[in-house]
Coordinates of C-alpha atoms and ligand atoms in Angstrom, one line a residue:
M1 CA -5.4 -28.4 -8.6
A2 CA -6.9 -26.0 -6.1
D3 CA -10.5 -27.2 -6.5
D4 CA -9.9 -29.9 -4.0
H5 CA -9.2 -27.1 -1.6
E6 CA -11.1 -28.2 1.6
D7 CA -10.6 -25.5 4.1
S8 CA -12.1 -25.5 7.4
V9 CA -13.5 -22.0 7.3
T10 CA -15.1 -21.2 10.6
S11 CA -17.1 -18.2 11.4
F12 CA -16.2 -15.5 13.9
D13 CA -19.4 -16.3 15.7
K14 CA -18.0 -19.7 16.7
L15 CA -14.9 -18.4 18.2
N16 CA -16.3 -17.2 21.6
L17 CA -15.4 -13.6 21.0
S18 CA -17.4 -11.1 22.9
P19 CA -20.5 -9.6 21.3
A20 CA -18.9 -6.2 21.2
V21 CA -16.0 -7.5 19.3
I22 CA -18.2 -9.4 16.9
K23 CA -20.2 -6.2 16.3
G24 CA -17.0 -4.3 15.6
L25 CA -16.0 -7.0 13.0
K26 CA -19.4 -6.7 11.3
A27 CA -19.0 -3.0 11.0
I28 CA -15.7 -3.4 9.1
G29 CA -17.0 -6.2 7.0
Y30 CA -14.7 -9.0 7.9
E31 CA -16.4 -12.2 6.6
T32 CA -14.5 -15.1 8.1
P33 CA -11.4 -15.5 10.3
S34 CA -8.2 -16.0 8.4
P35 CA -6.4 -19.4 9.0
I36 CA -4.1 -18.0 11.6
Q37 CA -7.0 -16.3 13.4
A38 CA -9.0 -19.5 13.5
A39 CA -6.0 -21.4 14.8
I40 CA -4.8 -18.9 17.4
I41 CA -7.8 -17.2 18.8
P42 CA -9.1 -20.1 20.9
H43 CA -5.7 -20.5 22.6
V44 CA -5.3 -16.9 23.4
L45 CA -8.8 -16.9 24.8
E46 CA -7.9 -19.8 27.1
G47 CA -5.0 -17.7 28.4
R48 CA -2.3 -20.0 27.0
D49 CA 1.0 -18.8 25.7
V50 CA 1.2 -19.0 21.9
I51 CA 3.8 -18.9 19.2
G52 CA 2.4 -17.9 15.8
Q53 CA 4.6 -18.4 12.9
A54 CA 3.1 -15.9 10.6
Q55 CA 4.1 -12.9 8.6
T56 CA 2.3 -9.6 7.8
G57 CA -0.7 -10.1 5.7
T58 CA -1.9 -13.2 7.4
G59 CA -4.2 -11.3 9.7
K60 CA -1.9 -12.0 12.7
T61 CA -2.8 -8.6 14.4
A62 CA -6.5 -9.6 14.7
A63 CA -5.4 -13.1 15.8
F64 CA -4.1 -11.6 19.1
A65 CA -6.2 -8.3 19.3
L66 CA -9.6 -9.9 19.0
P67 CA -9.3 -12.4 21.9
L68 CA -7.4 -9.9 24.0
L69 CA -10.2 -7.4 23.5
T70 CA -12.6 -10.1 24.5
T71 CA -10.9 -10.8 27.8
L72 CA -10.0 -7.2 28.7
E73 CA -11.4 -5.7 31.9
A74 CA -12.8 -2.4 30.6
K75 CA -13.0 -1.0 34.2
Q76 CA -9.4 -1.9 35.1
K77 CA -7.5 1.4 35.0
L78 CA -4.0 -0.1 34.6
P79 CA -2.5 -1.5 31.3
Q80 CA -3.5 -5.1 30.7
V81 CA -1.9 -5.7 27.4
L82 CA 1.6 -4.6 26.2
V83 CA 2.5 -5.2 22.6
L84 CA 6.2 -4.8 21.5
A85 CA 6.7 -4.0 17.8
P86 CA 9.9 -3.4 15.9
T87 CA 9.1 -0.1 14.2
R88 CA 7.0 2.9 15.0
E89 CA 5.0 2.3 11.8
L90 CA 4.0 -1.1 13.1
A91 CA 3.3 0.2 16.6
I92 CA 0.9 2.8 15.1
Q93 CA -0.6 0.2 12.8
V94 CA -1.3 -2.3 15.6
S95 CA -2.7 0.5 17.8
E96 CA -5.0 1.6 15.0
A97 CA -6.1 -2.0 14.5
F98 CA -7.0 -2.3 18.2
K99 CA -9.0 0.9 17.9
T100 CA -10.9 -0.5 14.9
Y101 CA -11.6 -3.8 16.4
A102 CA -12.7 -2.1 19.7
S103 CA -15.1 0.4 18.0
Q104 CA -18.0 -1.1 20.0
L105 CA -16.1 -1.4 23.3
K106 CA -17.0 1.4 25.7
G107 CA -14.2 3.1 27.5
F108 CA -11.5 1.4 25.6
Q109 CA -8.1 3.1 25.2
V110 CA -5.0 2.1 23.3
L111 CA -1.7 4.1 23.2
P112 CA 1.2 3.8 20.8
I113 CA 4.5 4.9 22.3
Y114 CA 7.7 5.1 20.3
G115 CA 11.0 6.9 20.0
G116 CA 11.0 10.4 18.5
Q117 CA 7.8 11.4 20.3
D118 CA 7.9 13.9 23.1
Y119 CA 8.1 12.2 26.5
R120 CA 5.8 14.7 28.3
A121 CA 3.1 14.1 25.8
Q122 CA 3.5 10.4 26.2
L123 CA 3.4 10.6 30.0
K124 CA 0.2 12.7 29.8
A125 CA -1.4 10.1 27.4
L126 CA -0.3 7.3 29.8
Q127 CA -2.2 9.1 32.6
R128 CA -5.4 8.5 30.6
N129 CA -5.1 4.9 31.6
P130 CA -4.9 3.0 28.3
Q131 CA -5.7 -0.7 28.7
V132 CA -3.4 -1.5 25.8
I133 CA 0.0 -0.1 25.1
V134 CA 1.8 -0.8 21.8
G135 CA 5.4 0.4 21.7
T136 CA 8.8 0.0 20.3
P137 CA 11.1 -1.9 22.7
G138 CA 13.6 1.0 23.5
R139 CA 10.9 3.5 24.3
V140 CA 8.9 1.0 26.4
M141 CA 12.0 0.1 28.3
D142 CA 12.7 3.8 29.0
H143 CA 9.2 4.4 30.3
M144 CA 9.4 1.3 32.5
R145 CA 12.7 2.5 34.0
R146 CA 11.0 5.7 34.9
G147 CA 8.2 3.8 36.6
T148 CA 5.6 4.6 34.0
P149 CA 3.4 2.8 33.2
D150 CA 2.5 0.6 36.2
L151 CA 2.5 -2.8 34.6
S152 CA 1.6 -4.7 37.8
Q153 CA -1.8 -5.7 36.3
L154 CA -0.4 -6.8 32.9
Q155 CA -2.3 -9.8 31.6
C156 CA -0.6 -10.3 28.3
L157 CA 2.6 -9.4 26.6
V158 CA 2.6 -9.7 22.8
L159 CA 5.9 -9.8 20.9
D160 CA 5.0 -8.8 17.3
E161 CA 7.5 -9.6 14.5
A162 CA 10.0 -11.0 17.0
D163 CA 12.5 -11.9 14.3
E164 CA 12.4 -8.3 13.1
M165 CA 13.1 -7.0 16.6
L166 CA 16.0 -9.4 16.7
R167 CA 17.3 -8.2 13.3
M168 CA 17.0 -4.6 14.3
G169 CA 19.1 -5.2 17.4
F170 CA 16.2 -4.8 19.9
I171 CA 16.4 -8.3 21.4
D172 CA 18.1 -7.3 24.6
D173 CA 15.5 -4.7 25.2
V174 CA 12.8 -7.3 24.6
E175 CA 14.4 -9.7 27.1
W176 CA 14.6 -6.9 29.6
V177 CA 10.9 -6.2 29.2
L178 CA 10.2 -9.9 29.5
E179 CA 12.1 -10.1 32.7
K180 CA 10.6 -7.0 34.3
T181 CA 6.9 -7.8 33.6
P182 CA 4.9 -9.9 36.1
D183 CA 5.5 -13.6 36.0
Q184 CA 2.0 -14.7 35.5
R185 CA 1.3 -12.8 32.3
Q186 CA 0.4 -14.6 29.2
I187 CA 2.8 -14.3 26.2
A188 CA 1.9 -14.3 22.5
L189 CA 5.0 -14.4 20.3
F190 CA 4.6 -13.8 16.6
S191 CA 7.5 -14.3 14.2
A192 CA 7.7 -15.0 10.5
T193 CA 10.8 -17.1 11.0
M194 CA 12.2 -18.9 14.0
P195 CA 15.9 -18.1 14.4
S196 CA 17.6 -19.9 17.3
V197 CA 17.7 -16.8 19.4
I198 CA 13.9 -16.4 19.2
R199 CA 13.5 -20.1 19.9
K200 CA 15.7 -19.8 23.0
I201 CA 13.7 -16.8 24.2
A202 CA 10.5 -18.8 23.7
E203 CA 11.9 -21.8 25.6
K204 CA 13.0 -19.6 28.5
H205 CA 10.0 -17.3 28.9
L206 CA 6.9 -19.1 27.5
T207 CA 5.1 -21.8 29.4
D208 CA 3.9 -24.8 27.4
P209 CA 3.2 -22.7 24.4
E210 CA 0.9 -23.7 21.6
H211 CA 3.0 -23.4 18.4
I212 CA 0.9 -22.6 15.3
T213 CA 2.6 -22.8 11.9
M214 CA 0.6 -22.5 8.7
K215 CA 1.1 -25.4 6.4
V216 CA 2.2 -24.8 2.8
K217 CA 0.5 -26.6 0.0
T218 CA 2.2 -26.8 -3.4
M219 CA 0.9 -26.8 -6.9
T220 CA 2.1 -25.9 -10.4
A221 CA 0.1 -23.7 -12.7
D222 CA 1.6 -23.9 -16.1
T223 CA -1.2 -22.1 -17.8
I224 CA -1.1 -19.1 -15.5
D225 CA 1.3 -16.2 -16.0
Q226 CA 1.9 -14.8 -12.5
R227 CA 3.0 -11.3 -11.9
V228 CA 3.5 -9.1 -8.8
W229 CA 3.2 -5.4 -8.3
I230 CA 4.7 -4.0 -5.1
V231 CA 2.4 -1.2 -4.4
S232 CA 1.4 1.2 -1.6
G233 CA -2.2 1.3 -0.7
A234 CA -3.0 4.6 -2.4
H235 CA -1.7 3.5 -5.8
K236 CA -3.7 0.3 -6.0
L237 CA -6.7 1.8 -7.8
D238 CA -4.4 3.7 -10.2
A239 CA -2.4 0.6 -11.0
L240 CA -5.6 -1.4 -11.5
T241 CA -7.2 1.0 -13.8
R242 CA -4.1 1.2 -15.9
I243 CA -4.0 -2.6 -16.2
L244 CA -7.6 -2.6 -17.2
E245 CA -7.1 0.0 -19.8
A246 CA -4.0 -1.6 -21.4
D247 CA -4.5 -5.3 -21.0
D248 CA -6.7 -7.4 -23.3
F249 CA -9.1 -9.1 -20.9
D250 CA -12.2 -11.2 -21.1
G251 CA -13.5 -11.8 -17.6
I252 CA -11.7 -10.7 -14.4
I253 CA -12.0 -11.6 -10.8
I254 CA -10.6 -9.1 -8.4
F255 CA -10.1 -10.4 -4.9
V256 CA -10.4 -8.2 -1.8
R257 CA -10.6 -9.0 1.8
T258 CA -13.8 -7.4 3.1
K259 CA -17.4 -7.2 2.0
N260 CA -17.2 -3.5 2.3
A261 CA -14.2 -3.5 -0.1
T262 CA -16.2 -5.5 -2.7
L263 CA -18.8 -2.8 -2.7
E264 CA -16.5 0.2 -2.7
L265 CA -14.3 -1.1 -5.5
T266 CA -17.3 -2.2 -7.6
D267 CA -18.6 1.4 -7.3
K268 CA -15.3 2.8 -8.4
L269 CA -15.0 0.5 -11.4
L270 CA -18.7 1.1 -12.4
A271 CA -18.0 4.8 -12.3
R272 CA -15.1 4.2 -14.7
G273 CA -17.4 2.5 -17.1
Y274 CA -16.5 -1.2 -16.4
N275 CA -19.3 -3.8 -16.2
T276 CA -18.6 -4.8 -12.7
A277 CA -20.5 -6.7 -9.9
A278 CA -19.7 -7.5 -6.3
L279 CA -19.8 -11.0 -4.8
N280 CA -19.6 -11.4 -1.1
G281 CA -21.1 -13.5 1.7
D282 CA -23.8 -11.0 2.5
I283 CA -25.3 -11.2 -1.0
Q284 CA -28.3 -13.6 -1.2
Q285 CA -27.6 -16.9 -2.9
K286 CA -30.1 -16.2 -5.7
Q287 CA -28.4 -12.9 -6.5
R288 CA -25.0 -14.5 -6.4
E289 CA -26.1 -17.1 -8.9
K290 CA -27.5 -14.4 -11.1
T291 CA -24.2 -12.5 -11.0
V292 CA -22.2 -15.6 -11.9
S293 CA -24.4 -16.4 -14.9
E294 CA -24.1 -12.8 -16.0
L295 CA -20.3 -13.2 -15.8
K296 CA -20.5 -16.4 -17.8
A297 CA -22.7 -14.7 -20.4
G298 CA -20.4 -11.6 -20.7
K299 CA -23.0 -9.2 -19.3
V300 CA -20.6 -8.6 -16.4
D301 CA -16.9 -8.6 -17.1
I302 CA -15.4 -7.9 -13.7
L303 CA -16.3 -9.5 -10.4
V304 CA -15.0 -8.0 -7.2
A305 CA -15.1 -10.9 -4.7
T306 CA -14.1 -12.1 -1.3
D307 CA -12.4 -15.5 -1.0
V308 CA -15.5 -17.1 0.5
A309 CA -17.9 -15.8 -2.1
A310 CA -15.7 -16.9 -5.0
R311 CA -15.0 -20.4 -3.7
G312 CA -15.3 -23.0 -6.4
L313 CA -16.3 -20.5 -9.0
D314 CA -15.9 -22.1 -12.4
V315 CA -16.1 -19.7 -15.3
D316 CA -14.0 -20.4 -18.4
R317 CA -13.8 -16.9 -19.6
I318 CA -11.8 -15.6 -16.6
S319 CA -8.6 -14.3 -18.2
H320 CA -7.3 -12.4 -15.2
V321 CA -7.3 -12.9 -11.5
I322 CA -6.2 -9.8 -9.6
N323 CA -5.2 -10.1 -6.0
Y324 CA -6.0 -6.6 -5.1
D325 CA -5.7 -7.4 -1.4
V326 CA -3.1 -10.0 -0.6
P327 CA -4.4 -13.5 0.3
Y328 CA -3.9 -14.7 3.9
D329 CA -1.8 -17.7 2.9
T330 CA -0.4 -19.6 -0.1
E331 CA -3.4 -21.9 0.0
A332 CA -5.8 -19.0 -0.5
Y333 CA -3.5 -17.7 -3.3
I334 CA -3.5 -21.0 -5.1
H335 CA -7.2 -21.3 -4.8
R336 CA -7.7 -17.7 -6.1
I337 CA -5.5 -18.0 -9.2
G338 CA -7.1 -21.4 -10.0
R339 CA -10.1 -19.4 -11.1
T340 CA -8.2 -18.5 -14.3
G341 CA -6.2 -20.6 -16.8
R342 CA -9.1 -23.0 -16.9
A343 CA -10.0 -25.5 -19.6
G344 CA -6.5 -25.3 -21.1
R345 CA -6.7 -21.6 -21.6
Q346 CA -4.0 -19.1 -20.7
G347 CA -4.6 -17.0 -17.7
K348 CA -2.9 -14.1 -15.9
A349 CA -2.7 -13.7 -12.2
I350 CA -1.6 -10.3 -10.7
L351 CA -0.7 -9.9 -7.1
F352 CA -0.6 -6.5 -5.5
L353 CA 1.6 -6.6 -2.5
A354 CA 2.7 -3.9 0.0
P355 CA 6.5 -3.8 0.6
R356 CA 5.9 -5.2 4.1
E357 CA 4.2 -8.2 2.7
R358 CA 7.1 -9.4 0.5
R359 CA 7.7 -12.4 2.6
M360 CA 4.4 -13.8 1.3
L361 CA 5.8 -13.6 -2.2
K362 CA 8.6 -15.9 -1.3
N363 CA 6.2 -18.4 0.2
I364 CA 4.0 -18.2 -2.9
E365 CA 6.9 -18.8 -5.2
T366 CA 7.9 -21.8 -3.2
A367 CA 4.3 -23.1 -3.1
T368 CA 3.6 -22.6 -6.8
R369 CA 7.2 -23.6 -7.7
Q370 CA 7.3 -20.6 -10.0
K371 CA 9.2 -17.4 -10.0
I372 CA 6.7 -14.5 -10.0
H373 CA 8.1 -11.7 -12.1
N374 CA 7.5 -8.0 -11.6
L375 CA 4.6 -6.6 -13.5
E376 CA 5.4 -3.8 -15.8
L377 CA 2.7 -1.2 -15.4
P378 CA 1.5 0.1 -18.7
S379 CA 3.2 3.4 -19.6
S380 CA 1.4 6.5 -20.9
D381 CA 2.6 5.5 -24.4
M382 CA 1.1 2.1 -24.2
I383 CA -2.2 3.5 -23.0
N384 CA -2.2 6.2 -25.6
N385 CA -1.4 3.8 -28.4
R386 CA -4.3 1.6 -27.3
R387 CA -6.6 4.6 -27.1
I388 CA -5.6 5.6 -30.6
D389 CA -6.3 2.1 -31.9
Q390 CA -9.6 2.1 -30.2
F391 CA -10.5 5.4 -31.7
K392 CA -9.6 4.1 -35.2
Q393 CA -11.7 1.0 -34.5
R394 CA -14.6 3.2 -33.7
I395 CA -14.2 4.9 -37.2
T396 CA -14.1 1.4 -38.8
D397 CA -17.1 0.2 -36.9
T398 CA -19.1 3.3 -37.9
L399 CA -18.1 2.9 -41.5
D400 CA -19.1 -0.8 -41.4
I401 CA -22.4 -0.5 -39.5
E402 CA -23.9 2.9 -40.2
D403 CA -25.7 4.3 -43.2
L404 CA -23.7 7.5 -43.7
S405 CA -25.4 9.0 -46.8
F406 CA -27.1 11.7 -44.8
F407 CA -23.9 12.9 -43.2
K408 CA -21.9 12.5 -46.5
D409 CA -24.3 15.0 -48.1
I410 CA -23.7 17.5 -45.3
V411 CA -20.0 17.1 -45.5
E412 CA -20.0 17.4 -49.2
Q413 CA -22.0 20.7 -49.0
Y414 CA -19.7 22.0 -46.4
Q415 CA -16.6 21.2 -48.3
K416 CA -17.9 23.0 -51.4
E417 CA -18.9 26.0 -49.3
K418 CA -15.6 26.3 -47.5
D419 CA -13.3 24.8 -50.1
L420 CA -11.3 22.9 -47.4
P421 CA -9.4 19.6 -47.8
P422 CA -11.4 16.6 -46.7
L423 CA -8.6 15.7 -44.2
V424 CA -9.1 19.0 -42.3
I425 CA -12.8 18.5 -42.2
S426 CA -12.4 14.9 -40.9
A427 CA -10.0 16.1 -38.2
A428 CA -12.6 18.6 -37.0
L429 CA -15.2 15.9 -37.0
A430 CA -13.0 13.6 -35.0
R431 CA -12.4 16.4 -32.5
M432 CA -16.1 16.9 -32.2
A433 CA -16.7 13.1 -31.7
Q434 CA -14.1 13.0 -28.9
G435 CA -15.9 15.8 -27.0
D436 CA -14.2 17.5 -24.1
T437 CA -12.4 14.5 -22.7
P438 CA -8.9 14.4 -24.1
L439 CA -8.2 11.3 -26.1
L440 CA -4.7 10.9 -24.7
V441 CA -3.3 10.9 -21.2
T442 CA -0.7 13.6 -20.9
H443 CA 1.1 12.6 -17.8
L444 CA 1.0 9.4 -15.8
P445 CA 3.2 9.3 -12.8
E446 CA 6.0 6.7 -12.9
F447 CA 5.1 4.0 -10.4
K448 CA 8.2 1.8 -10.3
S449 CA 7.6 -1.6 -8.6
D450 CA 10.0 -1.6 -5.7
S451 CA 13.1 -3.8 -5.7
R452 CA 12.2 -7.3 -4.8
S453 CA 15.2 -8.0 -2.6
D454 CA 13.5 -8.9 0.7
R455 CA 16.4 -8.4 2.9
Y456 CA 17.4 -5.1 1.3
D457 CA 14.0 -3.7 1.4
R458 CA 13.2 -4.6 4.9
K459 CA 16.4 -2.9 5.9
K460 CA 15.6 0.1 3.9
E461 CA 12.2 0.2 5.3
S462 CA 13.3 0.1 8.9
R463 CA 16.0 2.7 8.2
R464 CA 13.3 4.9 6.7
S465 CA 11.1 4.5 9.6
R466 CA 13.8 5.7 11.9
E467 CA 14.7 8.6 9.7
R468 CA 11.2 9.7 9.4
G469 CA 11.1 10.1 13.1
K470 CA 14.1 12.2 13.1
G471 CA 12.4 14.7 10.8
N472 CA 14.3 13.5 7.7
H473 CA 12.6 12.8 4.5
G474 CA 13.1 9.1 4.9
A475 CA 13.6 8.2 1.3
E476 CA 16.5 8.1 -1.1
E477 CA 18.1 11.4 -2.1
P478 CA 16.4 13.2 -5.0
E479 CA 17.9 12.8 -8.4
K480 CA 20.6 15.2 -9.6
G481 CA 19.4 18.7 -10.1
K482 CA 16.4 18.2 -7.9
H483 CA 15.6 19.1 -4.3
R484 CA 13.0 17.6 -2.0
F485 CA 10.0 19.6 -0.9
K486 CA 7.5 18.7 1.7
I487 CA 3.8 19.4 1.1
Q488 CA 1.0 19.2 3.6
V489 CA -1.3 16.7 1.9
G490 CA -1.1 12.9 2.2
H491 CA -3.1 9.7 2.1
T492 CA -5.6 11.1 4.7
H493 CA -6.6 13.7 2.2
D494 CA -6.9 11.0 -0.4
V495 CA -4.3 12.7 -2.6
K496 CA -2.9 10.8 -5.6
P497 CA 0.4 11.6 -7.4
G498 CA -1.6 12.9 -10.4
N499 CA -3.3 15.5 -8.1
I500 CA 0.1 16.7 -7.0
V501 CA 1.5 16.9 -10.5
G502 CA -1.6 18.6 -11.7
A503 CA -1.7 21.1 -8.9
I504 CA 2.0 22.0 -9.2
A505 CA 2.0 22.0 -13.0
N506 CA -1.1 24.1 -13.3
E507 CA -0.9 26.4 -10.4
A508 CA 2.7 27.3 -10.9
G509 CA 2.8 26.8 -14.6
L510 CA 5.7 24.5 -14.1
D511 CA 6.6 22.0 -16.8
S512 CA 5.6 18.6 -15.7
K513 CA 9.0 17.3 -16.7
D514 CA 10.4 19.3 -13.9
I515 CA 8.4 17.4 -11.3
G516 CA 10.4 14.5 -10.0
A517 CA 9.6 11.6 -7.6
I518 CA 6.6 11.9 -5.4
K519 CA 6.3 10.0 -2.1
I520 CA 3.0 10.1 -0.3
F521 CA 2.7 9.6 3.5
D522 CA -0.3 9.7 5.8
D523 CA -0.4 13.5 6.5
F524 CA 2.2 14.9 4.1
S525 CA 4.1 14.1 0.9
Y526 CA 7.5 14.7 -0.6
V527 CA 7.9 15.9 -4.1
D528 CA 11.2 16.5 -5.9
L529 CA 11.4 19.7 -7.8
P530 CA 14.2 21.6 -9.5
E531 CA 16.9 22.8 -7.1
E532 CA 16.8 26.3 -8.5
M533 CA 13.2 27.1 -8.1
P534 CA 12.5 30.8 -9.0
N535 CA 10.9 32.7 -6.1
E536 CA 8.0 33.5 -8.3
I537 CA 7.1 29.9 -8.8
F538 CA 7.7 29.0 -5.2
R539 CA 5.4 31.8 -4.1
K540 CA 2.7 30.5 -6.4
L541 CA 3.1 27.0 -5.1
K542 CA 2.8 28.3 -1.5
G543 CA -0.6 29.6 -2.3
A544 CA -1.8 26.5 -4.2
W545 CA -4.4 24.0 -3.0
V546 CA -4.8 20.3 -3.7
C547 CA -7.6 18.0 -2.5
G548 CA -9.1 20.8 -0.5
Q549 CA -5.8 21.2 1.4
K550 CA -3.3 24.1 1.2
L551 CA 0.0 22.8 -0.3
G552 CA 2.1 24.6 2.4
I553 CA 5.2 23.7 0.5
E554 CA 8.6 23.9 2.2
K555 CA 12.1 22.9 1.4
V556 CA 13.5 19.8 3.1
E557 CA 17.1 20.0 4.1
S558 CA 19.3 17.2 2.9
S559 CA 19.7 14.4 5.4
N560 CA 22.4 12.3 3.9
P561 CA 25.9 13.9 4.5
S562 CA 27.6 11.2 2.4
V563 CA 25.7 12.3 -0.6
T564 CA 26.6 15.9 0.0
R565 CA 30.2 15.0 0.4
S566 CA 30.5 12.9 -2.7
R567 CA 28.8 15.5 -4.8
K568 CA 31.2 18.2 -3.6
K569 CA 34.1 15.9 -4.3
S570 CA 33.1 15.1 -7.8
A571 CA 32.7 18.8 -8.5
K572 CA 36.2 19.5 -7.1
E573 CA 37.8 16.9 -9.3
G574 CA 36.4 18.7 -12.3
N575 CA 33.9 15.9 -12.7
L576 CA 31.0 18.3 -12.9
E577 CA 27.6 17.0 -12.8
R578 CA 25.2 17.6 -15.7
P579 CA 24.1 21.2 -15.3
S580 CA 20.8 21.2 -13.6
R581 CA 18.0 22.3 -15.8
K582 CA 16.3 25.4 -14.6
P583 CA 12.6 25.0 -14.1
R584 CA 10.5 26.9 -16.6
T585 CA 7.0 28.0 -16.8
R586 CA 5.3 26.6 -19.9
D587 CA 5.5 30.1 -21.4
Q588 CA 9.2 30.4 -20.7
A589 CA 9.7 26.9 -22.1
K590 CA 8.2 27.9 -25.3
S591 CA 10.2 31.1 -25.8
R592 CA 13.4 29.5 -24.7
K593 CA 16.3 31.1 -26.5
K594 CA 19.2 29.2 -28.0
S595 CA 21.5 30.2 -25.2
K596 CA 21.9 27.3 -22.7
S597 CA 22.0 27.8 -19.0
T598 CA 25.4 27.4 -17.4
D599 CA 24.2 26.4 -14.0
K600 CA 26.8 25.4 -11.6
S601 CA 25.9 22.4 -9.5
K602 CA 25.1 23.7 -6.1
S603 CA 26.4 22.1 -3.1
R604 CA 23.9 21.1 -0.5
K605 CA 23.8 22.1 3.1
S606 CA 25.2 19.4 5.3
A607 CA 22.7 17.7 7.5
P608 CA 23.3 16.9 11.1
K609 CA 25.0 13.6 11.7
S610 CA 22.6 10.8 12.0
K611 CA 22.0 9.3 15.4
S612 CA 22.5 5.7 16.2
R613 CA 19.6 3.3 16.2
K614 CA 19.2 3.3 20.0
E615 CA 19.4 7.0 20.2
S616 CA 16.8 7.5 17.6
D617 CA 14.4 5.1 19.2
K618 CA 14.8 6.7 22.5
S619 CA 15.1 10.3 21.6
Ligands
AMP701 P1 -2.0 -8.3 9.3 O1 -1.5 -9.6 8.8 O2 -2.5 -8.4 10.8 O3 -1.1 -7.1 9.1 O4 -3.4 -8.0 8.5 C1 -3.4 -7.7 7.2 C2 -4.7 -7.1 6.6 O5 -5.7 -8.0 6.7 C3 -5.2 -5.9 7.4 O6 -5.5 -4.9 6.5 C4 -6.4 -6.4 8.1 O7 -7.4 -5.4 8.2 C5 -6.9 -7.5 7.2 N1 -7.6 -8.6 7.9 C6 -7.2 -9.2 8.9 N2 -8.1 -10.2 9.3 C7 -9.1 -10.1 8.4 C8 -10.3 -10.9 8.2 N3 -10.7 -11.9 8.9 N4 -11.1 -10.5 7.1 C9 -10.7 -9.5 6.3 N5 -9.6 -8.8 6.4 C10 -8.8 -9.1 7.5

């Protein structure tokens, strides 16, 4: 199966990248170039036009960023690289990637420009002479029309996710930019698919391009149950620990992309009490061998590894392979999952995938000729049942193994003194044995794996990205009876849904059932709370803190007029919605009287009409 996997892994050192770039890569812990990087970097360095047929997750950003950073003239004060990207998210992401890779490059500046941002601020930033500009097509075109920036010294134009730009209706803008930039510039075009329009653009504007497509290898893995969990970065660790708690496992390999990630995740799992070890290319061969024998012997149960370090690993007891970070290509995936289901045993492979990386899922399904079903994350009930079973097992083990005569005497004495039923005494002892850590989890946020429809989700994602820029909440409307609130904590503050639920439930004494969907963004989050929030609760929430950050809660006005209209309509027709449940403090909940609230469903404020795509990108 995958063991004959002969890949031509090169090292970054052999790719003629500049010492500063190599140093930057060492700092972030990249071990080897991904296949698309190994294939594309030499051509970009040569100054050739390239077409890279690759989707998100393959490492395509570094495939163009690393060689372009190598050839960049740091002293040149005019932009040398222009990257066009379909969404503001991608523009920011690519710009951040450039910053990361250029950490050791003195005087390097990159600027993302996109619709929705203030023009004056952008003009000011452009005056700081960034060597690289990453922008959405509409906004870049607007700036070029106004004569800023001066692109006369442009060396390379990158079209990132060209098929997405086409799908989102940006292709005319892209062509305009292609025509208005100097003739001599190099062009790097990246696209997951090659629709005819993109092919035509390539034929018209690219000169003798090198076309790189990643080959797809196929296999079948009958003994491996494959699952996918569509997850956003911040939830990965939560999802992983839930799986570890609820699944029966023997040995596990967790694949991550960087050496640093092997160490970080190992530390986190060790802190949670799992026998875990890291395996990466920096670890001495001797130590690696020791770790593998410990895994075989059951002294280590979880290995957090990079692809390179786990190559050829043959350990029968691997019951699970978890693709914590997505593999670069189907070949790497096949190789990874081949570490389980060995020697005729059953194995389970779990793939964590960001919504943007969905296309990889399709490729993998084709390559493995198997449908990969969504993983059901274990619920609070499943985890609690398991914890109760384990608790009972501890009792059985103690009864089986220990000599209890000494404690029996004490309990007997106690029972006589207090004249209490044995069950009551046992319960008190169980409570003592459990200590201060609650046996059961009280609330686990619902993480629903997103819908798998690629087309639908990509659309939804780009719609969201546009809406976010307009100041809207950028997600579906809250459920009936709930309103959306914005809070000033996000991924950058390392906040998890549990922290938000905890803060809101505890600080405001709100019943956790009243806390609806939570969506975490970089600097802020949305949380759906009951529409009719008593002032007293709202005041308390305003003063609350989470992750060292003031909650700063504020109401988000509805952004979807159609929802408002349909709700009003159904109310008019006498088709009244289920009365919204008023939020209660825990105390209120306890003393709730029989009388039921007769809330009327409240109509929402209409939001301003949404702008067209072009307007939103250019506003
Ligand atoms: P991309 O396909 O460019 O969106 O990259 C996907 C992810 O892979 C990003 O998080 C990168 O940081 C990571 N990545 C790219 N190249 C490498 C590499 N050679 N080693 C480890 N991680 C990488």
